[in-house]
Amino acid sequence: METDIHEEIIIADPTPLQETWFHLKKNKAAMVGLGIITIFVLMAIFAPLISPYDPNAQVIDDRKTPMFTDGYILGTDDLGRDMLSRLIYGARISMTIGVVSVGISLVFGILIGVTSAYFGGVYDKIVMRLIDIMLAFPYILLTIVIVSLLGPSLLNAMIAIGISQIPRYARVVRASVLAEKEADYVLAERALGARDTELMFLTILPNCLSPTIVQATLGVGEAILSSAGLSFLGLGAQPPTPEWGLMIASSKEFITNAWWIVTLPGIAILLAVLGFNLFGDGLRDILDPKMRN
Amino acid sequence: MVKHILKRLVLLLPTILGVVTLVFFMIALAPGDPARVMLGERANAAQIAQLRAELGLDEPLIKQYGLYLSRVVRFDLGKSITSGQQVAEEIGKLFPATIELAFMAMIFASVLGILLGVTSAIKRNTWVDYTTMGGALFGVSMPVFWLGLVLIMIFSVWLDLLPTGGRMNIRYYFTPITNFYVIDGLILLFKEGTAKYLVSAIQHLILPTIALGTIPLAIIARTTRSSMLEVLQQDYIKTARSAGIREKRVIYRYALRNALLPVITVIGIQFGLLLSGAILTETVFSWPGIGKWLYVAIGARDYPSVQGGIIFISVFFVLINLVVDILYSVVNPKIRLQ
């Protein structure tokens, strides 16, 4: 008898993570997205082990080799570099871009959002006004401006993308903190003598993470797209980095005679972004039904 | 209503002031001396000092800011470093090209997006719905510039159907009248009786329109679908159906009207975003608009042009958002009557 009761308790009380996973498993699109993300992450981690060639090694005799020829599965580019190896290494760069820039927006967005909702008053008014001004700039334009001020490089592109996304995260976090801050459990903690920082980041924040996680997942895909755009304009990664956007930019004159050099990196971007969008949409449906439009 | 609009306009002023301020200080604090950029590498110290004095760069930053503000208020955005032309004039000349493209892209995206969204909602959970929504998901996941290049590859290089870039066949002797080439083409059709300018203008518009319009198309289709699904569950739709009104009429007359409310907002926001998205599209298609111009100005560190261009696009973006808000309250009685 005793064991039966014990088992029932376990079934009745799954952790939030288990519960999310339970719902997520039933969402086919989200699982496809997760699968794509996993493949790209594995590619990024094991790039040196799985890529058949050095991504920057130029074989002059093998320039613009078509796909499935002479041992090059995806052909070579205009300098005779193996496309497959460059695409695999590109996964490394794009995943880094996603994590770093979303990390920047998350840290600052959470700091700004939590404090302005928690303290309110004049501070909140000023911060929200600044956020409004930042949102008055079209997002792509803001990244381009920041990057052109900092100087073109991959790191600066990540910083620029991170900064220009802060307003969105700050707003999402602020809205959910506002909804939580008068809740009974917060008041109870306060009555027990918790300090402001404890209340903000240990008591309230963990209960506000769902919409932020959704935003961050979709944000990774958007960051990959934006950085590809910046690199295409010459404001992001610099040659010979195997960044997907840069690969498209530097081969655009070959669309007349070597279509795969332009097409393949675009497909890589498309798939990676698709993965994060599928997974993010699925997460949104489960974690935050209110956000569905 | 008028009071509401006036109030919104007044509230807009601090935002615009904030935009101008932010742009000014971002550029002013940027590394590099504009005077040195203007004069080039071979300039000597005396020349640079002279130009700095002329440009007012030796004044305290606050004074420079005050001067800049007083000029911006009078729509004076300074002179371009590279061309020596008035920035406001250059923008005025290039803006029609961008607006023409953005407008076409928006019509393409709105018409097709609403159509696909409604169809998807009516045929919910059929292969039509799955294909459309799958396609929309691909649409938002695609890099715009790559789509542009692939379109050029297929339709210009392989099929040789459409031009690769520009706005008009360069072999035609063509003097722009309004700078909106489609309108110019129409004028010339009536004045000179030849359709070749109009045809060429439209041919040059097709690929950039598709490239620029794909993301908004996908977003509009998704919004229309979910909004339509929500409306179709409402009681008044059930009432209309049970009253024996034909299904087509229920959908297009009763449901779509209310379902379009959130779509209008999305269309407005996307239109504002298009102007900056045009930077990539215009670069790919050598489209001589404000996006490509800004891209060149950034590369040349032409600060007055960059400042002016950004302020212009941002203010335009803010104004469009305002128009959308007002439009929304006009069509939505719930807000209008508040």
GROMACS .gro file of N, CA and C in nm, chain A residues 29 129-130 132-142 144-146 148-152 225 228-230 232-235 244-245 248-249 252 254-260 262-267 269-271 273-275 277-278 281 284 292-293, chain B residues 11-12 14-15 17-20 22-23 26-27 30-31 134 137-146 149-150 152-153 157-158 215 222-223 226-227 230 272-273 276-277 279-280 283-284 294-295 298 301 303 306 309-311 313-315 317-318 321:
model
  360
   29ALA      N    1   0.534   1.996  -3.434
   29ALA     CA    2   0.615   2.103  -3.493
   29ALA      C    3   0.729   2.141  -3.400
  129ARG      N    4   1.023   5.571  -2.110
  129ARG     CA    5   1.034   5.673  -2.215
  129ARG      C    6   1.155   5.643  -2.306
  130LEU      N    7   1.266   5.606  -2.240
  130LEU     CA    8   1.387   5.572  -2.317
  130LEU      C    9   1.363   5.450  -2.405
  132ASP      N   10   1.078   5.358  -2.523
  132ASP     CA   11   0.993   5.402  -2.633
  132ASP      C   12   1.076   5.465  -2.744
  133ILE      N   13   1.174   5.547  -2.703
  133ILE     CA   14   1.258   5.613  -2.803
  133ILE      C   15   1.338   5.510  -2.882
  134MET      N   16   1.392   5.410  -2.810
  134MET     CA   17   1.466   5.306  -2.881
  134MET      C   18   1.376   5.230  -2.977
  135LEU      N   19   1.250   5.210  -2.936
  135LEU     CA   20   1.157   5.138  -3.022
  135LEU      C   21   1.111   5.224  -3.140
  136ALA      N   22   1.136   5.357  -3.130
  136ALA     CA   23   1.099   5.444  -3.241
  136ALA      C   24   1.193   5.422  -3.360
  137PHE      N   25   1.311   5.367  -3.332
  137PHE     CA   26   1.401   5.332  -3.442
  137PHE      C   27   1.361   5.197  -3.496
  138PRO      N   28   1.347   5.186  -3.628
  138PRO     CA   29   1.327   5.051  -3.682
  138PRO      C   30   1.447   4.965  -3.642
  139TYR      N   31   1.417   4.842  -3.599
  139TYR     CA   32   1.517   4.755  -3.538
  139TYR      C   33   1.643   4.734  -3.623
  140ILE      N   34   1.625   4.705  -3.751
  140ILE     CA   35   1.742   4.678  -3.836
  140ILE      C   36   1.831   4.802  -3.846
  141LEU      N   37   1.765   4.917  -3.855
  141LEU     CA   38   1.838   5.043  -3.866
  141LEU      C   39   1.923   5.066  -3.742
  142LEU      N   40   1.865   5.037  -3.626
  142LEU     CA   41   1.936   5.057  -3.500
  142LEU      C   42   2.062   4.971  -3.495
  144ILE      N   43   2.231   4.855  -3.747
  144ILE     CA   44   2.327   4.905  -3.845
  144ILE      C   45   2.400   5.027  -3.790
  145VAL      N   46   2.326   5.117  -3.725
  145VAL     CA   47   2.388   5.237  -3.670
  145VAL      C   48   2.490   5.200  -3.562
  146ILE      N   49   2.448   5.115  -3.469
  146ILE     CA   50   2.539   5.080  -3.359
  146ILE      C   51   2.665   5.014  -3.413
  148SER      N   52   2.796   5.040  -3.708
  148SER     CA   53   2.883   5.127  -3.785
  148SER      C   54   2.957   5.224  -3.694
  149LEU      N   55   2.902   5.248  -3.574
  149LEU     CA   56   2.974   5.331  -3.477
  149LEU      C   57   3.086   5.252  -3.411
  150LEU      N   58   3.058   5.126  -3.378
  150LEU     CA   59   3.157   5.044  -3.309
  150LEU      C   60   3.266   4.994  -3.404
  151GLY      N   61   3.233   4.991  -3.533
  151GLY     CA   62   3.327   4.936  -3.631
  151GLY      C   63   3.282   4.796  -3.669
  152PRO      N   64   3.295   4.761  -3.799
  152PRO     CA   65   3.244   4.632  -3.843
  152PRO      C   66   3.328   4.514  -3.794
  225LEU      N   67   1.938   3.567  -3.824
  225LEU     CA   68   1.898   3.639  -3.946
  225LEU      C   69   1.963   3.777  -3.954
  228ALA      N   70   2.334   3.768  -4.022
  228ALA     CA   71   2.359   3.735  -4.162
  228ALA      C   72   2.342   3.860  -4.248
  229GLY      N   73   2.239   3.938  -4.217
  229GLY     CA   74   2.215   4.061  -4.291
  229GLY      C   75   2.330   4.160  -4.274
  230LEU      N   76   2.377   4.175  -4.149
  230LEU     CA   77   2.488   4.267  -4.123
  230LEU      C   78   2.614   4.220  -4.198
  232PHE      N   79   2.621   4.047  -4.464
  232PHE     CA   80   2.598   4.068  -4.606
  232PHE      C   81   2.632   4.212  -4.645
  233LEU      N   82   2.605   4.306  -4.555
  233LEU     CA   83   2.634   4.447  -4.582
  233LEU      C   84   2.779   4.482  -4.552
  234GLY      N   85   2.857   4.383  -4.510
  234GLY     CA   86   2.998   4.409  -4.479
  234GLY      C   87   3.017   4.465  -4.340
  235LEU      N   88   2.913   4.459  -4.255
  235LEU     CA   89   2.921   4.519  -4.122
  235LEU      C   90   2.939   4.413  -4.013
  244TRP      N   91   2.762   3.233  -4.251
  244TRP     CA   92   2.670   3.205  -4.362
  244TRP      C   93   2.634   3.329  -4.443
  245GLY      N   94   2.602   3.440  -4.375
  245GLY     CA   95   2.564   3.562  -4.446
  245GLY      C   96   2.678   3.614  -4.532
  248ILE      N   97   2.727   3.418  -4.848
  248ILE     CA   98   2.634   3.459  -4.955
  248ILE      C   99   2.684   3.587  -5.021
  249ALA      N  100   2.726   3.683  -4.936
  249ALA     CA  101   2.770   3.813  -4.987
  249ALA      C  102   2.889   3.798  -5.080
  252LYS      N  103   2.805   3.641  -5.442
  252LYS     CA  104   2.686   3.680  -5.517
  252LYS      C  105   2.712   3.698  -5.667
  254PHE      N  106   2.867   3.497  -5.845
  254PHE     CA  107   2.877   3.366  -5.911
  254PHE      C  108   2.741   3.301  -5.935
  255ILE      N  109   2.632   3.377  -5.915
  255ILE     CA  110   2.501   3.315  -5.937
  255ILE      C  111   2.484   3.276  -6.084
  256THR      N  112   2.564   3.332  -6.172
  256THR     CA  113   2.550   3.297  -6.313
  256THR      C  114   2.607   3.159  -6.343
  257ASN      N  115   2.714   3.118  -6.272
  257ASN     CA  116   2.773   2.989  -6.311
  257ASN      C  117   2.794   2.889  -6.199
  258ALA      N  118   2.775   2.928  -6.074
  258ALA     CA  119   2.792   2.831  -5.964
  258ALA      C  120   2.684   2.855  -5.859
  259TRP      N  121   2.562   2.811  -5.890
  259TRP     CA  122   2.446   2.845  -5.807
  259TRP      C  123   2.459   2.795  -5.663
  260TRP      N  124   2.529   2.682  -5.642
  260TRP     CA  125   2.530   2.623  -5.508
  260TRP      C  126   2.605   2.710  -5.406
  262VAL      N  127   2.594   3.030  -5.362
  262VAL     CA  128   2.502   3.128  -5.304
  262VAL      C  129   2.387   3.059  -5.232
  263THR      N  130   2.338   2.950  -5.291
  263THR     CA  131   2.214   2.889  -5.243
  263THR      C  132   2.233   2.815  -5.109
  264LEU      N  133   2.339   2.737  -5.097
  264LEU     CA  134   2.353   2.650  -4.979
  264LEU      C  135   2.361   2.726  -4.845
  265PRO      N  136   2.441   2.832  -4.834
  265PRO     CA  137   2.444   2.901  -4.704
  265PRO      C  138   2.307   2.957  -4.667
  266GLY      N  139   2.230   3.002  -4.768
  266GLY     CA  140   2.096   3.053  -4.741
  266GLY      C  141   2.006   2.945  -4.686
  267ILE      N  142   2.019   2.823  -4.742
  267ILE     CA  143   1.938   2.712  -4.691
  267ILE      C  144   1.978   2.680  -4.546
  269ILE      N  145   2.091   2.895  -4.322
  269ILE     CA  146   2.030   2.998  -4.238
  269ILE      C  147   1.881   2.967  -4.219
  270LEU      N  148   1.814   2.941  -4.333
  270LEU     CA  149   1.671   2.912  -4.332
  270LEU      C  150   1.638   2.799  -4.235
  271LEU      N  151   1.714   2.689  -4.243
  271LEU     CA  152   1.685   2.574  -4.157
  271LEU      C  153   1.708   2.607  -4.010
  273VAL      N  154   1.708   2.900  -3.855
  273VAL     CA  155   1.607   2.994  -3.805
  273VAL      C  156   1.472   2.925  -3.791
  274LEU      N  157   1.441   2.840  -3.891
  274LEU     CA  158   1.316   2.764  -3.887
  274LEU      C  159   1.308   2.680  -3.760
  275GLY      N  160   1.419   2.616  -3.725
  275GLY     CA  161   1.424   2.532  -3.605
  275GLY      C  162   1.386   2.613  -3.481
  277ASN      N  163   1.225   2.900  -3.471
  277ASN     CA  164   1.088   2.950  -3.480
  277ASN      C  165   0.987   2.841  -3.445
  278LEU      N  166   1.008   2.719  -3.498
  278LEU     CA  167   0.917   2.608  -3.467
  278LEU      C  168   0.915   2.581  -3.317
  281ASP      N  169   0.757   2.878  -3.121
  281ASP     CA  170   0.610   2.880  -3.132
  281ASP      C  171   0.547   2.775  -3.043
  284ARG      N  172   0.567   2.874  -2.686
  284ARG     CA  173   0.470   2.979  -2.656
  284ARG      C  174   0.331   2.921  -2.632
  292ARG      N  175  -0.041   3.418  -2.759
  292ARG     CA  176  -0.081   3.379  -2.894
  292ARG      C  177  -0.168   3.487  -2.955
  293ASN      N  178  -0.139   3.520  -3.082
  293ASN     CA  179  -0.226   3.622  -3.141
  293ASN      C  180  -0.324   3.561  -3.238
  304LEU      N  181   0.190   6.410  -2.790
  304LEU     CA  182   0.268   6.307  -2.722
  304LEU      C  183   0.385   6.258  -2.809
  305LEU      N  184   0.371   6.280  -2.939
  305LEU     CA  185   0.473   6.235  -3.033
  305LEU      C  186   0.600   6.319  -3.023
  307PRO      N  187   0.787   6.455  -2.774
  307PRO     CA  188   0.902   6.410  -2.695
  307PRO      C  189   0.974   6.291  -2.758
  308THR      N  190   0.898   6.200  -2.820
  308THR     CA  191   0.961   6.084  -2.884
  308THR      C  192   1.053   6.129  -2.998
  310LEU      N  193   1.186   6.425  -3.038
  310LEU     CA  194   1.299   6.495  -2.978
  310LEU      C  195   1.402   6.394  -2.926
  311GLY      N  196   1.352   6.288  -2.863
  311GLY     CA  197   1.441   6.183  -2.813
  311GLY      C  198   1.519   6.118  -2.926
  312VAL      N  199   1.452   6.091  -3.037
  312VAL     CA  200   1.519   6.028  -3.152
  312VAL      C  201   1.631   6.119  -3.203
  313VAL      N  202   1.599   6.247  -3.222
  313VAL     CA  203   1.699   6.341  -3.273
  313VAL      C  204   1.818   6.349  -3.176
  315LEU      N  205   1.918   6.129  -2.946
  315LEU     CA  206   1.995   6.003  -2.944
  315LEU      C  207   2.085   5.993  -3.067
  316VAL      N  208   2.029   6.025  -3.184
  316VAL     CA  209   2.108   6.016  -3.307
  316VAL      C  210   2.224   6.114  -3.302
  319MET      N  211   2.489   5.988  -3.048
  319MET     CA  212   2.553   5.864  -3.093
  319MET      C  213   2.659   5.895  -3.199
  320ILE      N  214   2.623   5.982  -3.292
  320ILE     CA  215   2.717   6.015  -3.400
  320ILE      C  216   2.829   6.105  -3.347
  323ALA      N  217   3.088   5.915  -3.168
  323ALA     CA  218   3.150   5.806  -3.244
  323ALA      C  219   3.298   5.833  -3.262
  324PRO      N  220   3.378   5.726  -3.264
  324PRO     CA  221   3.521   5.745  -3.286
  324PRO      C  222   3.546   5.801  -3.426
  427GLY      N  223   0.282   2.642  -4.327
  427GLY     CA  224   0.420   2.596  -4.341
  427GLY      C  225   0.500   2.693  -4.426
  430LEU      N  226   0.579   3.003  -4.237
  430LEU     CA  227   0.689   2.981  -4.142
  430LEU      C  228   0.824   2.988  -4.214
  431PHE      N  229   0.830   2.930  -4.335
  431PHE     CA  230   0.952   2.943  -4.416
  431PHE      C  231   0.977   3.090  -4.449
  432GLY      N  232   0.868   3.161  -4.481
  432GLY     CA  233   0.880   3.301  -4.519
  432GLY      C  234   0.945   3.388  -4.413
  433VAL      N  235   0.908   3.366  -4.285
  433VAL     CA  236   0.967   3.449  -4.180
  433VAL      C  237   1.106   3.401  -4.141
  434SER      N  238   1.145   3.281  -4.187
  434SER     CA  239   1.276   3.229  -4.147
  434SER      C  240   1.384   3.256  -4.252
  435MET      N  241   1.346   3.323  -4.361
  435MET     CA  242   1.437   3.338  -4.474
  435MET      C  243   1.512   3.470  -4.469
  436PRO      N  244   1.642   3.471  -4.501
  436PRO     CA  245   1.709   3.600  -4.513
  436PRO      C  246   1.663   3.671  -4.642
  437VAL      N  247   1.620   3.795  -4.629
  437VAL     CA  248   1.564   3.870  -4.742
  437VAL      C  249   1.663   3.881  -4.858
  438PHE      N  250   1.788   3.912  -4.825
  438PHE     CA  251   1.886   3.934  -4.933
  438PHE      C  252   1.913   3.805  -5.009
  439TRP      N  253   1.907   3.692  -4.939
  439TRP     CA  254   1.927   3.563  -5.005
  439TRP      C  255   1.812   3.532  -5.098
  442LEU      N  256   1.859   3.725  -5.410
  442LEU     CA  257   1.960   3.667  -5.499
  442LEU      C  258   1.908   3.542  -5.570
  443VAL      N  259   1.834   3.459  -5.494
  443VAL     CA  260   1.779   3.337  -5.556
  443VAL      C  261   1.677   3.373  -5.664
  445ILE      N  262   1.679   3.648  -5.844
  445ILE     CA  263   1.757   3.695  -5.959
  445ILE      C  264   1.813   3.577  -6.035
  446MET      N  265   1.866   3.478  -5.961
  446MET     CA  266   1.927   3.361  -6.023
  446MET      C  267   1.825   3.288  -6.111
  450VAL      N  268   1.873   3.512  -6.446
  450VAL     CA  269   1.986   3.440  -6.506
  450VAL      C  270   1.938   3.317  -6.582
  451TRP      N  271   1.862   3.230  -6.516
  451TRP     CA  272   1.822   3.106  -6.582
  451TRP      C  273   1.712   3.125  -6.684
  508ILE      N  274   0.837   3.859  -4.613
  508ILE     CA  275   0.823   3.851  -4.467
  508ILE      C  276   0.690   3.910  -4.421
  515ARG      N  277  -0.040   3.487  -4.123
  515ARG     CA  278  -0.054   3.422  -3.992
  515ARG      C  279  -0.150   3.499  -3.903
  516THR      N  280  -0.137   3.633  -3.902
  516THR     CA  281  -0.225   3.714  -3.817
  516THR      C  282  -0.370   3.701  -3.862
  519SER      N  283  -0.522   3.359  -3.752
  519SER     CA  284  -0.557   3.340  -3.611
  519SER      C  285  -0.670   3.435  -3.570
  520SER      N  286  -0.669   3.556  -3.627
  520SER     CA  287  -0.776   3.649  -3.594
  520SER      C  288  -0.910   3.599  -3.647
  523GLU      N  289  -1.050   3.319  -3.438
  523GLU     CA  290  -1.109   3.367  -3.315
  523GLU      C  291  -1.249   3.424  -3.339
  565GLY      N  292   0.613   5.024  -4.177
  565GLY     CA  293   0.721   5.103  -4.117
  565GLY      C  294   0.852   5.027  -4.120
  566LEU      N  295   0.845   4.897  -4.092
  566LEU     CA  296   0.967   4.816  -4.089
  566LEU      C  297   1.026   4.799  -4.229
  569SER      N  298   1.316   5.023  -4.339
  569SER     CA  299   1.452   4.989  -4.302
  569SER      C  300   1.495   4.856  -4.366
  570GLY      N  301   1.399   4.765  -4.383
  570GLY     CA  302   1.430   4.639  -4.451
  570GLY      C  303   1.473   4.664  -4.595
  572ILE      N  304   1.695   4.850  -4.692
  572ILE     CA  305   1.841   4.864  -4.705
  572ILE      C  306   1.898   4.740  -4.773
  573LEU      N  307   1.856   4.621  -4.726
  573LEU     CA  308   1.909   4.497  -4.783
  573LEU      C  309   1.856   4.475  -4.925
  576THR      N  310   2.004   4.711  -5.178
  576THR     CA  311   2.144   4.679  -5.208
  576THR      C  312   2.152   4.563  -5.306
  577VAL      N  313   2.069   4.460  -5.284
  577VAL     CA  314   2.072   4.344  -5.373
  577VAL      C  315   2.031   4.382  -5.515
  587LEU      N  316   2.171   5.518  -4.777
  587LEU     CA  317   2.214   5.518  -4.638
  587LEU      C  318   2.330   5.420  -4.619
  588TYR      N  319   2.320   5.306  -4.685
  588TYR     CA  320   2.425   5.205  -4.677
  588TYR      C  321   2.558   5.261  -4.728
  591ILE      N  322   2.691   5.522  -4.478
  591ILE     CA  323   2.753   5.461  -4.360
  591ILE      C  324   2.895   5.416  -4.394
  594ARG      N  325   3.134   5.701  -4.404
  594ARG     CA  326   3.133   5.781  -4.280
  594ARG      C  327   3.085   5.923  -4.306
  596TYR      N  328   2.871   6.153  -4.200
  596TYR     CA  329   2.787   6.165  -4.081
  596TYR      C  330   2.661   6.249  -4.099
  599VAL      N  331   2.415   6.026  -4.266
  599VAL     CA  332   2.369   5.917  -4.181
  599VAL      C  333   2.270   5.970  -4.077
  602GLY      N  334   1.944   6.073  -4.255
  602GLY     CA  335   1.871   5.957  -4.304
  602GLY      C  336   1.801   5.883  -4.191
  603ILE      N  337   1.874   5.863  -4.082
  603ILE     CA  338   1.816   5.789  -3.970
  603ILE      C  339   1.701   5.866  -3.907
  604ILE      N  340   1.722   5.996  -3.887
  604ILE     CA  341   1.615   6.078  -3.829
  604ILE      C  342   1.492   6.072  -3.919
  606ILE      N  343   1.396   5.842  -4.147
  606ILE     CA  344   1.328   5.713  -4.146
  606ILE      C  345   1.257   5.689  -4.013
  607SER      N  346   1.322   5.725  -3.902
  607SER     CA  347   1.261   5.700  -3.771
  607SER      C  348   1.136   5.785  -3.752
  608VAL      N  349   1.143   5.911  -3.790
  608VAL     CA  350   1.025   5.997  -3.775
  608VAL      C  351   0.912   5.945  -3.863
  610PHE      N  352   0.866   5.638  -3.950
  610PHE     CA  353   0.821   5.516  -3.883
  610PHE      C  354   0.724   5.550  -3.769
  611VAL      N  355   0.760   5.649  -3.688
  611VAL     CA  356   0.675   5.690  -3.577
  611VAL      C  357   0.542   5.744  -3.628
  614ASN      N  358   0.315   5.468  -3.742
  614ASN     CA  359   0.254   5.402  -3.628
  614ASN      C  360   0.136   5.483  -3.576
   0.00000   0.00000   0.00000
